Tab-separated table of C-alpha atoms and ligand atoms in Angstrom:
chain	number	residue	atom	x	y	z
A	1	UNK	CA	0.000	0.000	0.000
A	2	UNK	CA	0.633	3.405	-1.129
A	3	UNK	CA	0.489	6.210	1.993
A	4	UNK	CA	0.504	9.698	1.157
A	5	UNK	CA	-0.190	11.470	4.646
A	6	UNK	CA	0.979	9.175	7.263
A	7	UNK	CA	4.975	9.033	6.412
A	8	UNK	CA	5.353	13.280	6.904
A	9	UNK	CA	2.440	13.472	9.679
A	10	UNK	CA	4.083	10.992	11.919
A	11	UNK	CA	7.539	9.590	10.806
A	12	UNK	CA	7.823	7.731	13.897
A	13	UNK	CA	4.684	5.893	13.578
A	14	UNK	CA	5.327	5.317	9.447
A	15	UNK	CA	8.676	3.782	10.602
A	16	UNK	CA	7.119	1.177	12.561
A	17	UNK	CA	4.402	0.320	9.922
A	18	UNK	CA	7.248	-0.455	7.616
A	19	UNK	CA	9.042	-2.622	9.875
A	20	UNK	CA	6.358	-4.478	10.495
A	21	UNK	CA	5.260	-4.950	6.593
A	22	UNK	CA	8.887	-6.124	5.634
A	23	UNK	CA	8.873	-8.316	8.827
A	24	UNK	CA	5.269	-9.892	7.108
A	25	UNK	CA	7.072	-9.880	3.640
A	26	UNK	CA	10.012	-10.955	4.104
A	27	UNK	CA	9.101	-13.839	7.221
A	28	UNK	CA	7.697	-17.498	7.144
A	29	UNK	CA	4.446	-17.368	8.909
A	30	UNK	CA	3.328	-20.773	10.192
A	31	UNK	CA	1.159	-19.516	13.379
A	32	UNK	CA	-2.677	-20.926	11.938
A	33	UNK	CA	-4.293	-18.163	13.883
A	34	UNK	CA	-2.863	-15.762	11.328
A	35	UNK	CA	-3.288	-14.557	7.590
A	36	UNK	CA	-2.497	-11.799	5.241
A	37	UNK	CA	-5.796	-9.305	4.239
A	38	UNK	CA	-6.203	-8.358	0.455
A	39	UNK	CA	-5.639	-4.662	-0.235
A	40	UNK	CA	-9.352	-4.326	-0.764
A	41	UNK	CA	-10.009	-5.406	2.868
A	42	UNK	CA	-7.146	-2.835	4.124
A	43	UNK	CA	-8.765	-0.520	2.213
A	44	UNK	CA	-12.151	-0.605	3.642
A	45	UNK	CA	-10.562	-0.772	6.801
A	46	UNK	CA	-8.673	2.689	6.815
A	47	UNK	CA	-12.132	4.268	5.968
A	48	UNK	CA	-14.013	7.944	7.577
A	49	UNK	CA	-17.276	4.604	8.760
A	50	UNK	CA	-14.381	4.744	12.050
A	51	UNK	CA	-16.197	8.422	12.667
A	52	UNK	CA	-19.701	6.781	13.423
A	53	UNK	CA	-21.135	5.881	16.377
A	54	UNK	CA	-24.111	3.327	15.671
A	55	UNK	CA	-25.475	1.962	19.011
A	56	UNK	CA	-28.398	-0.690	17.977
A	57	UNK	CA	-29.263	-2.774	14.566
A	58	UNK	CA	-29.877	-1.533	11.386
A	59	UNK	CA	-32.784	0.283	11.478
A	60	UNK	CA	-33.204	0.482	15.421
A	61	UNK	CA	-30.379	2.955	15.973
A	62	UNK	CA	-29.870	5.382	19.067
A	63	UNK	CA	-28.471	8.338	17.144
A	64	UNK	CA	-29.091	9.913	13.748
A	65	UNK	CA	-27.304	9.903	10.519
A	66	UNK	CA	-27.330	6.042	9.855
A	67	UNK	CA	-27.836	5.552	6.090
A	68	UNK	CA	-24.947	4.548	5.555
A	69	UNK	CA	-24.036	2.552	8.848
A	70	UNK	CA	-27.129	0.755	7.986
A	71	UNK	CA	-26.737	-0.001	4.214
A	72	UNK	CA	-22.903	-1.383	5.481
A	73	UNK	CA	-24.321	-3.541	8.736
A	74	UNK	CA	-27.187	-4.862	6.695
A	75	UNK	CA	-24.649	-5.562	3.629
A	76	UNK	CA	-22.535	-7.594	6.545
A	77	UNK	CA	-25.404	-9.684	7.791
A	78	UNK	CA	-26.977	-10.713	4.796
A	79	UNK	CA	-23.352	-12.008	3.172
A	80	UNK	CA	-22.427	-13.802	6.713
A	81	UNK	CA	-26.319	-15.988	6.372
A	82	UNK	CA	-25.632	-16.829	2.638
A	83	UNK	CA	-22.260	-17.842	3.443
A	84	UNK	CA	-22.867	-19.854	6.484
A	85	UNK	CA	-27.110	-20.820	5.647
A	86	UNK	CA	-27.525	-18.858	8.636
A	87	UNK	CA	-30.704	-16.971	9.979
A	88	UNK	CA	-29.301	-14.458	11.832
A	89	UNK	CA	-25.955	-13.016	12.382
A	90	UNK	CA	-24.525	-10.049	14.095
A	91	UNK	CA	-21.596	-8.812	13.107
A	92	UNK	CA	-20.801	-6.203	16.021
A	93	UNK	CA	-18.499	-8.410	18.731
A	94	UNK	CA	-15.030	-6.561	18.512
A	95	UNK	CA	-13.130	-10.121	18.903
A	96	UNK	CA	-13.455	-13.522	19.318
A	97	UNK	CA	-13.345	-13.327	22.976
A	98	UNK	CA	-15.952	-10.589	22.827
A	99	UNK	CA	-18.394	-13.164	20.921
A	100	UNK	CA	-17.735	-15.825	23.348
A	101	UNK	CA	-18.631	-13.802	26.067
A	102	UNK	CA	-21.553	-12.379	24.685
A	103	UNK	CA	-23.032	-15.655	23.439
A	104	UNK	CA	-22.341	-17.145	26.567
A	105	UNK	CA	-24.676	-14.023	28.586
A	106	UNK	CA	-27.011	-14.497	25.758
A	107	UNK	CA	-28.587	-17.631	26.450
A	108	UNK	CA	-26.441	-18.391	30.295
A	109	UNK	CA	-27.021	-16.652	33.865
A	110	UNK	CA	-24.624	-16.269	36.179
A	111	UNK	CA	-23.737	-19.429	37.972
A	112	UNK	CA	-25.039	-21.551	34.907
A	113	UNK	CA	-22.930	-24.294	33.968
A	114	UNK	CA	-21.475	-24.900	30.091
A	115	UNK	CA	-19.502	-28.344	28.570
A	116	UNK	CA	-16.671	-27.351	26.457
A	117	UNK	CA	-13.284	-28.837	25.125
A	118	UNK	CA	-10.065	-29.002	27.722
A	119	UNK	CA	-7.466	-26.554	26.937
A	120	UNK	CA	-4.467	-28.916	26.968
A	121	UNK	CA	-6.485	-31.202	24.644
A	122	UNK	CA	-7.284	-28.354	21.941
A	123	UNK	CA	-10.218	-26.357	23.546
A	124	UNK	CA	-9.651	-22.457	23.441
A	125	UNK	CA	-8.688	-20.475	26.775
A	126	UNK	CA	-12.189	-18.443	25.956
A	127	UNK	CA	-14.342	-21.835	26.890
A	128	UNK	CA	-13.583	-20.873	30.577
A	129	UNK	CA	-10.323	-21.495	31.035
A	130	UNK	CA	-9.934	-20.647	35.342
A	131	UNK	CA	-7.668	-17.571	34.433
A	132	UNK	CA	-11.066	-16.018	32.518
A	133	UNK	CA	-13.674	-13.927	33.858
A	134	UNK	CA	-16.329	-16.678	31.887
A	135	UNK	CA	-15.081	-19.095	34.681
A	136	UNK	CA	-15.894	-16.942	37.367
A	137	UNK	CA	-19.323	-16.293	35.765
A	138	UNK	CA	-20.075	-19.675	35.059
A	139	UNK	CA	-19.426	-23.688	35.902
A	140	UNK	CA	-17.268	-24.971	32.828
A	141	UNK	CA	-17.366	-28.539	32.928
A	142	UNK	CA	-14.360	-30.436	30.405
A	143	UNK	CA	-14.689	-32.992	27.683
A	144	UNK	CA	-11.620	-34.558	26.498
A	145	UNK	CA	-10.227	-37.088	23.428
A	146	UNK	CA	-10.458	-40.369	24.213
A	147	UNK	CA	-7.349	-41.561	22.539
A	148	UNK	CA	-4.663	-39.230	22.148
A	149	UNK	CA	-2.839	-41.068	19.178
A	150	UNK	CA	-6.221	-40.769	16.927
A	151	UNK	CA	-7.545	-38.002	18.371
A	152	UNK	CA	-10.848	-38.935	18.370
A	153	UNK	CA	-13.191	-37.559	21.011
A	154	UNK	CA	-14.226	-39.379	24.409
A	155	UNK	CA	-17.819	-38.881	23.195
A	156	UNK	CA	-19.283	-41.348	25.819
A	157	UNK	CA	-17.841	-39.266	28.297
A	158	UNK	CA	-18.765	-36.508	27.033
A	159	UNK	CA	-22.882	-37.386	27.385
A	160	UNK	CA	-22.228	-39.011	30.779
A	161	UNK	CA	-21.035	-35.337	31.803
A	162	UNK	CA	-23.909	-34.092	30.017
A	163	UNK	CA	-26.247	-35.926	31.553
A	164	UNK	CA	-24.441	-35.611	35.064
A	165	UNK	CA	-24.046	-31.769	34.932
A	166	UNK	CA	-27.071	-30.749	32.789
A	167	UNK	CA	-25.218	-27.421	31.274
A	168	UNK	CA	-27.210	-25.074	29.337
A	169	UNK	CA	-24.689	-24.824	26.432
A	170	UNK	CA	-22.317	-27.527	25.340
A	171	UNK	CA	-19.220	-25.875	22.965
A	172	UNK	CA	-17.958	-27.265	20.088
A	173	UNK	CA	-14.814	-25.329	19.031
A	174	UNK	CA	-10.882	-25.147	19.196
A	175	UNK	CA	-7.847	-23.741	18.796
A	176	UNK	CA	-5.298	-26.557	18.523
A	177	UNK	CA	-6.861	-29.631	17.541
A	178	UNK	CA	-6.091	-30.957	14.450
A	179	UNK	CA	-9.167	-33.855	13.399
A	180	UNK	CA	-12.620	-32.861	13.170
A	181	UNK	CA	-15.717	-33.215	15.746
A	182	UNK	CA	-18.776	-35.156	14.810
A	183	UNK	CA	-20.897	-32.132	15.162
A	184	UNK	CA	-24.277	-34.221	14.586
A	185	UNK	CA	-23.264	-36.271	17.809
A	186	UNK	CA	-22.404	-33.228	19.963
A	187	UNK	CA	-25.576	-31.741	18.707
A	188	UNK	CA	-27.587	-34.649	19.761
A	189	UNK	CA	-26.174	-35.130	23.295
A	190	UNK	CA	-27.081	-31.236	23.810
A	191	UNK	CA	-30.483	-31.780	22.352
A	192	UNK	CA	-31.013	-34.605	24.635
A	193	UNK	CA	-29.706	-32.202	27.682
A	194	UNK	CA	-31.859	-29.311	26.881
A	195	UNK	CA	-28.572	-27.395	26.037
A	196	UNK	CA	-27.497	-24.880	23.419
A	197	UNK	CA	-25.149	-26.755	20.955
A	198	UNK	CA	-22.546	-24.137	20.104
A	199	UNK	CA	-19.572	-24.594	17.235
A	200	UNK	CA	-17.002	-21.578	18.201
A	201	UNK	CA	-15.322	-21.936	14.810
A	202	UNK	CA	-12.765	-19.248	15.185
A	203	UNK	CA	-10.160	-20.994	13.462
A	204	UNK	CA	-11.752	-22.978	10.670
A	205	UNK	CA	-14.661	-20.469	9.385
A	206	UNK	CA	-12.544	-19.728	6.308
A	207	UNK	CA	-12.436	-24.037	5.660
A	208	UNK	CA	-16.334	-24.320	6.129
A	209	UNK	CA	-17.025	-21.407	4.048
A	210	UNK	CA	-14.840	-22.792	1.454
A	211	UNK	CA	-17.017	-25.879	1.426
A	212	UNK	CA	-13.667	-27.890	2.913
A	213	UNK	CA	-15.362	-28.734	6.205
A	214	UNK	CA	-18.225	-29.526	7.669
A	215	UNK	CA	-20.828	-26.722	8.803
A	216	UNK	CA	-22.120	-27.160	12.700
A	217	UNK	CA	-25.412	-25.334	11.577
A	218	UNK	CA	-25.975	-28.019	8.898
A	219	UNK	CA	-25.555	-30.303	11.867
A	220	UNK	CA	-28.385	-29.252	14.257
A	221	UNK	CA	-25.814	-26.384	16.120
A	222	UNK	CA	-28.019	-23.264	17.126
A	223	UNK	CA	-24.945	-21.430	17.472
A	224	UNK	CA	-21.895	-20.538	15.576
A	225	UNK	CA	-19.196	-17.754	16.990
A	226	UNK	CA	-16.235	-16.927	14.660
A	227	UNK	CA	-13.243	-14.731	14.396
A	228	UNK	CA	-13.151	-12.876	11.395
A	229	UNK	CA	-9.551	-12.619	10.966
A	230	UNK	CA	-8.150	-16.285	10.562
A	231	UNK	CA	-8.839	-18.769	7.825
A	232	UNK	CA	-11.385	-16.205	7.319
A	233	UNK	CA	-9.303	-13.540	6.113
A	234	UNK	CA	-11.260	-10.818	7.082
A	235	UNK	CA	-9.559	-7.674	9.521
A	236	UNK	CA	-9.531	-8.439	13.029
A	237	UNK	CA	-13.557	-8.946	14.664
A	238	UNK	CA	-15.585	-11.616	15.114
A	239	UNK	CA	-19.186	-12.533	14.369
A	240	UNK	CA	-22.281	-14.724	16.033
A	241	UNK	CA	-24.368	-16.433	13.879
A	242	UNK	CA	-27.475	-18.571	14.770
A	243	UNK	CA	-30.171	-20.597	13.012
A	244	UNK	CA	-33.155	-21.273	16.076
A	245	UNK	CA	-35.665	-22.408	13.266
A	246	UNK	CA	-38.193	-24.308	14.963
A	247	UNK	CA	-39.014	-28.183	14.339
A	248	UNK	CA	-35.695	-29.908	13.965
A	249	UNK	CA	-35.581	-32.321	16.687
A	250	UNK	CA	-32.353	-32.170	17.298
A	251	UNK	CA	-32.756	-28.229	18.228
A	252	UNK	CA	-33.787	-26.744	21.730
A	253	UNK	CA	-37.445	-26.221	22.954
A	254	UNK	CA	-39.202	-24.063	20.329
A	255	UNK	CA	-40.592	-21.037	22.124
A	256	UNK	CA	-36.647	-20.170	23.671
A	257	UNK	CA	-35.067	-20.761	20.654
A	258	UNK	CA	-37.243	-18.669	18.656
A	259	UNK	CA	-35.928	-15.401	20.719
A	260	UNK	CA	-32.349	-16.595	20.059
A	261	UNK	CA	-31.414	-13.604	17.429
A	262	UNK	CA	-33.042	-10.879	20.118
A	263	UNK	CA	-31.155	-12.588	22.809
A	264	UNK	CA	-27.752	-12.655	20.761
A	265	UNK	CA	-28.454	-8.809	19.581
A	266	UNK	CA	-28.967	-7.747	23.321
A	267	UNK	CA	-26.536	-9.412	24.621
A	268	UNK	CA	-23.637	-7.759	22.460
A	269	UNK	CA	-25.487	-4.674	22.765
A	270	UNK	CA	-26.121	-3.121	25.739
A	271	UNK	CA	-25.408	-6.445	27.176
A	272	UNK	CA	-21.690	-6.173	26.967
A	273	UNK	CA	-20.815	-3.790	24.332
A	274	UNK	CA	-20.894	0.014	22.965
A	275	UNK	CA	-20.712	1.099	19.628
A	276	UNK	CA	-19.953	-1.488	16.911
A	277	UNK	CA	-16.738	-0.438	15.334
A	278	UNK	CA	-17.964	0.451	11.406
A	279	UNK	CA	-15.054	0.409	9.959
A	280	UNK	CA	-14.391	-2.808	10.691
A	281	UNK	CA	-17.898	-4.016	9.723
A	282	UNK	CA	-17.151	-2.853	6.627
A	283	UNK	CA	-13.744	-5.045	5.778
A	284	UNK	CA	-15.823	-7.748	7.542
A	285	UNK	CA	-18.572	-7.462	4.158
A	286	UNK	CA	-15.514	-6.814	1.611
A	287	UNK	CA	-13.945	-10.232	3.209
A	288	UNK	CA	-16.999	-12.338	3.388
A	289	UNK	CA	-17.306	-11.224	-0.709
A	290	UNK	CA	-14.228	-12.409	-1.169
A	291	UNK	CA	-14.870	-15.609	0.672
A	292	UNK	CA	-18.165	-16.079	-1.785
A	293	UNK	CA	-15.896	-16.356	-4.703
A	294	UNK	CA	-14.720	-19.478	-6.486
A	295	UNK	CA	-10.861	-18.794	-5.711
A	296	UNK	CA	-12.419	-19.089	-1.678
A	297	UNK	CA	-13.012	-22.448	-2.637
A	298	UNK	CA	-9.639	-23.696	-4.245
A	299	UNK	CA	-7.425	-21.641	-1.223
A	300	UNK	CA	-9.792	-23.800	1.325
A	301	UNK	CA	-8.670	-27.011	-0.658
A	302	UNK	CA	-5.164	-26.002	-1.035
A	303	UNK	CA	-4.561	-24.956	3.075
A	304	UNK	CA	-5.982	-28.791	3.692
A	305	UNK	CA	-3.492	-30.712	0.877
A	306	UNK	CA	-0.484	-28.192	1.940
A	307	UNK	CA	-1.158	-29.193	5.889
A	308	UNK	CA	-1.304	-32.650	4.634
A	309	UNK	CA	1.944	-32.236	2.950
A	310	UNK	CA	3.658	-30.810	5.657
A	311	UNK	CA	2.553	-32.942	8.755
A	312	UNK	CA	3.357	-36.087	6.201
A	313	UNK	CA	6.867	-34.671	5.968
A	314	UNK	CA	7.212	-33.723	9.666
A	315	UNK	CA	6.847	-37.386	10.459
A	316	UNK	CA	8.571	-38.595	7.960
A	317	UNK	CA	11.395	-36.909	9.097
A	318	UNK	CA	10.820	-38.132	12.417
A	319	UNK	CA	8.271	-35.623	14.343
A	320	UNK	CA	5.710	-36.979	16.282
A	321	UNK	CA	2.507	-35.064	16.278
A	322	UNK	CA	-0.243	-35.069	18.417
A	323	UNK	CA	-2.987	-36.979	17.041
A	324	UNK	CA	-0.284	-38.064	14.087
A	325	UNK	CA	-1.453	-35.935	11.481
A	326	UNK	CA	-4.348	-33.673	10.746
A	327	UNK	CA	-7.572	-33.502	8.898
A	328	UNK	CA	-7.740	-29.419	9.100
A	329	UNK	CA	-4.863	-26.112	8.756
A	330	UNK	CA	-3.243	-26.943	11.861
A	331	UNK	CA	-0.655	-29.350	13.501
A	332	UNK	CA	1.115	-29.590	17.096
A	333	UNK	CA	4.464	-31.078	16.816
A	334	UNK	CA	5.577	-33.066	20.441
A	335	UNK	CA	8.970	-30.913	20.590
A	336	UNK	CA	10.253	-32.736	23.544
A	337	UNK	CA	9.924	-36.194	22.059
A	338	UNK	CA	10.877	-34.758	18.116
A	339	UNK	CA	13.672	-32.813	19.537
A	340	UNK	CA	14.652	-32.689	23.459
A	341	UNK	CA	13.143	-28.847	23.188
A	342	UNK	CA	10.822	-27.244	24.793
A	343	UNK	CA	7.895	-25.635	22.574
A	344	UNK	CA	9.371	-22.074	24.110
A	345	UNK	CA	13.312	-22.885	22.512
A	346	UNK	CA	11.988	-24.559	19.026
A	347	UNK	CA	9.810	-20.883	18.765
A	348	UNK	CA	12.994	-19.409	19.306
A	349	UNK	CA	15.195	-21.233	17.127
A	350	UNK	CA	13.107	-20.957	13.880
A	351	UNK	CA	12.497	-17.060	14.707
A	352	UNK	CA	16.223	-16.802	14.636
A	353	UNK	CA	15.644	-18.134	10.765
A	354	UNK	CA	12.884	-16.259	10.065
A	355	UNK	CA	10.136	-19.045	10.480
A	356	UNK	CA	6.978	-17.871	12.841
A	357	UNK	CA	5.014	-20.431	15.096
A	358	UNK	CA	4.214	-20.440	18.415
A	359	UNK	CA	4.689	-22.717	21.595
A	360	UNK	CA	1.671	-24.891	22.529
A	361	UNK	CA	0.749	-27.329	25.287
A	362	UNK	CA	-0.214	-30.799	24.541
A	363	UNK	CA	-2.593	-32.913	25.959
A	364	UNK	CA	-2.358	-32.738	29.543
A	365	UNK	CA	1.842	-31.379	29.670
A	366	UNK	CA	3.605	-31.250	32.634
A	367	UNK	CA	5.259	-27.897	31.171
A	368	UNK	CA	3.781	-24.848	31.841
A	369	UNK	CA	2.050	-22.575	29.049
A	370	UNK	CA	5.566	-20.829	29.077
A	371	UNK	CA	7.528	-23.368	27.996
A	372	UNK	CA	5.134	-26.182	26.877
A	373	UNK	CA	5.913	-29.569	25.459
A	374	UNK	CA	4.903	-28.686	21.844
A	375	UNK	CA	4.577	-26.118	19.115
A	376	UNK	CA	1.685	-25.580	16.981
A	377	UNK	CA	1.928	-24.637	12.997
A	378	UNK	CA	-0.308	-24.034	10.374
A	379	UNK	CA	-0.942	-22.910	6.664
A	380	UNK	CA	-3.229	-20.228	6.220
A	381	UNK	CA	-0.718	-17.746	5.730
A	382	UNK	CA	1.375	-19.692	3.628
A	383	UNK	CA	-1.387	-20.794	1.697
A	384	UNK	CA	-2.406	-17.135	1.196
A	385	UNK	CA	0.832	-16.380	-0.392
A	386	UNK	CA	0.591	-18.826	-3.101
A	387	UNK	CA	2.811	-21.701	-1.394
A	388	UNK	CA	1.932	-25.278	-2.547
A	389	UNK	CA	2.834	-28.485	-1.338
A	390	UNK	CA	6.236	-28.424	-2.728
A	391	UNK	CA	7.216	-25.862	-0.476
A	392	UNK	CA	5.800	-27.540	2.311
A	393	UNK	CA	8.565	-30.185	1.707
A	394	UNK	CA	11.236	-27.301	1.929
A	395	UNK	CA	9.912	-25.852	4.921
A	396	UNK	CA	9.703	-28.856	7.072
A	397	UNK	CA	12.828	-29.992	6.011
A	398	UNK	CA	13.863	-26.240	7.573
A	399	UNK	CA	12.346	-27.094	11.153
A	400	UNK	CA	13.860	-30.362	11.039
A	401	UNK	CA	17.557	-29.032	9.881
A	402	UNK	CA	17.180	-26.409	12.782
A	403	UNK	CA	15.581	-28.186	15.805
A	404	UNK	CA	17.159	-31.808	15.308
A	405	UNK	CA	20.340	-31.432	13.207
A	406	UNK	CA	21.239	-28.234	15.052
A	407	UNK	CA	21.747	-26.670	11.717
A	408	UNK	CA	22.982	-22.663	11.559
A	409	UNK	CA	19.748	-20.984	11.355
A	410	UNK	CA	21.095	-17.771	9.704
A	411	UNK	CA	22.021	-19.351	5.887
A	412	UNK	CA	18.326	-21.329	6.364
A	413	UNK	CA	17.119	-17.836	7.279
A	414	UNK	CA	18.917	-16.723	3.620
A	415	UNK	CA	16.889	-19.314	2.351
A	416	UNK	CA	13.542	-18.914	3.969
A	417	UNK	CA	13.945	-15.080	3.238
A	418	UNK	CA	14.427	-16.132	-0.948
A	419	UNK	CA	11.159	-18.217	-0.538
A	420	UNK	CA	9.210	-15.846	1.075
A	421	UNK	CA	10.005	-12.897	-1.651
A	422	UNK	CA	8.667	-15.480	-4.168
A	423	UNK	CA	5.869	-15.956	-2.784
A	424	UNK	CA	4.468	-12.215	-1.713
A	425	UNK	CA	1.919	-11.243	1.154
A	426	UNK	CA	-1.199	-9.800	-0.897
A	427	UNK	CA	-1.280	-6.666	1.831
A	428	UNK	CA	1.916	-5.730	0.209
A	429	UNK	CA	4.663	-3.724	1.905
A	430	UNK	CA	4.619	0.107	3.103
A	431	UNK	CA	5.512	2.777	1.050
A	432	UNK	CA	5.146	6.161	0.955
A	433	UNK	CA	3.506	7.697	-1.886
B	501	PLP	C1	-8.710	-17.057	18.319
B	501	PLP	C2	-9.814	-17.700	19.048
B	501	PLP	C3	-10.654	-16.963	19.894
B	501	PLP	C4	-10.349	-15.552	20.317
B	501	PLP	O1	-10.349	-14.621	19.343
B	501	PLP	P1	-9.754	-13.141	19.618
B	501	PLP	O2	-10.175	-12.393	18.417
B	501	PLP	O3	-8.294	-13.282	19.791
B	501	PLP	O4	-10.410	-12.622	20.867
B	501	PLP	C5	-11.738	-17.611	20.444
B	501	PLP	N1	-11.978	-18.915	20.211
B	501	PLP	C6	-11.178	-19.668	19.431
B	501	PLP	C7	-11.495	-21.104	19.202
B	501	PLP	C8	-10.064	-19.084	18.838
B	501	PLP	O5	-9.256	-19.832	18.082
């Protein structure tokens, strides 16, 4: 991107704007949490819709001068329910914590209890981790995997703690599990409960809107919460969509589900929120256009065979990952068993070569969150850029030179630096105009 006012307004803030687009140009980005935004969505979000305050919904605002705040909200909503066969979404929550929260006060009280994923086993620190505020609020009860080699859930366990706790929501969702959930089953133990089945898809939104994974919705979920800014490639936000139709069996009592999209509205706003921020709404409806698209399609296909390609040649190479492979973007490599590291000194190793991940428990480690016993990778980014499977090949060969050959990371860092300027970030670099 081009800047005309920013580099002589403030030349200290321009200088760090740069740094930080040749560090995203010139880097290897393997953290799955991340991705690069097209120029169009930068674009939309460096607009004047930041001036706006617009308290409320479209067309039930608390100040004047909406037109346009409406026309860009209501734009929003209507893309997010094509995409995802939604009937309701609001688009407002500022993050993916935010949406959490809020979908949790929207259908919870105080004190109520929810089932959700264990953190160590790939649940997100937002499904009421102790450390949270949600786990002061409410009573977070923990499903597991049954079998840590396969990954595959400890369903049975999972509906005798249903049954045993009776929680008002059970969560679907995660943030470093590589397989995929059997949604219809999760949905029918919470149907049979009572309870709210909600998918927080943060990480794999782009994948299912793709067509690469599953939908929960199409699964009997009433809930979906998502980041906007991962495999979704949207700016940073998040979104809450719902579909309460009535008569599916596998959904919650009619007459409280029908209020769900009131519910969800109020609690984001005044429930826990102020003004939506409009700007970002609007990079939010120039993103989920671009995830309409065809090309959507192929980049969800391509982030699946290019984590494929590089798990295969992890463990071929002699990693052991958890679950031994992975059916989505991500993978968490066992550093202590691949390597004798910690996650915290294989994160610092590949920085020192230019290649970005980040350290990540595994199920149930006796490490700390600080160090932890693994590291967690993905493709998004990569993908993004254009990479394919070959240079999946290169790159894990990289990790593997660095963390269990001991090679020099600066001439790999030469290398990964060469790659990376093949393969450019769509948001470009910063230049003045
Ligand atoms: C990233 C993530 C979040 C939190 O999103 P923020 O925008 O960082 O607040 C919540 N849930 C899951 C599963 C995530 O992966």
């Amino acid at each position: 991107m081009k800047y005309s006012e920013l580099p002589s307004a403030d030349a200290e803030v321009f200088e760090i704007l740069q740094g930080e687009g040749r560090r995203e140009m010139e880097g290897l980005e393997l953290i799955p949490s991340e991705n690069y935004v097209s120029p169009a969505v930068l674009e939309a979000l460096g607009t004047l819709m930041t001036n706006k305050y617009s308290e409320g919904t479209p067309g039930r605002r608390y100040y004047g001068g909406q037109t346009y705040t409406d026309r860009i909200e209501s734009l929003a909503i209507e893309r997010a329910k094509a995409l995802f066969g939604a009937d309701h979404a609001n688009v407002q929550p500022l993050s993916g914590a935010a949406a959490n929260l809020c979908a949790y006060a929207a259908w919870m009280e105080p004190g109520d209890t929810a089932l959700a994923m264990d953190l160590s086993h790939g649940g997100h620190l937002t499904h009421g981790a102790p450390v949270t505020f949600a786990a002061k609020a409410f009573n977070f009860v923990r499903y597991k995997m049954k079998d840590v080699e396969t990954g595959e859930i400890d369903y049975d366990a999972l509906e005798a703690t249903a049954l045993e706790h009776r929680p008002k929501m059970v969560i679907a969702g995660f943030s470093s599990y590589p397989r995929t959930l059997d949604y219809r089953r999760i949905a029918q133990i919470a149907a049979k409960v009572g309870a709210v089945a909600m998918a927080d898809m943060a990480h794999i939104a782009g994948l299912i809107a793709g067509g690469v994974l599953e939908n929960p919705l199409e699964q009997g979920f009433q809930i979906i919460t998502t980041t906007t800014h991962k495999t979704l490639r949207g700016p940073r936000g998040a979104m809450i969509l719902s579909n309460g139709k009535v008569g599916n069996p596998l959904r919650a009592p009619e007459k409280i589900i029908e209020n769900l999209p009131t519910l969800i509205d109020r609690a984001v706003f005044p429930g826990l929120q102020g003004g939506p921020h409009m700007n970002k709404v609007m990079a939010i409806a120039v993103a989920l256009g671009e995830a309409a698209r065809p090309e959507f399609r192929e980049y969800g296909r391509q982030i699946l065979k290019n984590a494929k390609t590089l798990a295969g040649a992890l463990m071929e190479r002699g990693c052991k990952l958890i679950t031994n492979g992975t059916d989505n973007h991500l993978m968490v490599v066992e550093t202590i068993t691949s390597f004798g590291l910690t996650g915290q000194e294989v994160q610092l190793r590949l920085e020192a070569a230019g290649i970005t991940l980040n350290k990540n428990v595994i199920p149930d480690d006796p490490l700390p969150p600080f160090k932890a016993s693994g590291v967690r990778l993905g493709t998004p980014s990569a993908t993004t850029r254009g990479m394919k499977e070959a240079e999946m090949i290169r790159i894990a060969g990289w990790i593997v030179a660095i963390c269990k050959d001991n090679a020099d990371p600066a001439p790999i860092g030469q290398e990964v630096r060469q790659l990376c300027l093949q393969f450019p970030s769509p948001s470009g670099l910063v230049e003045s105009a």
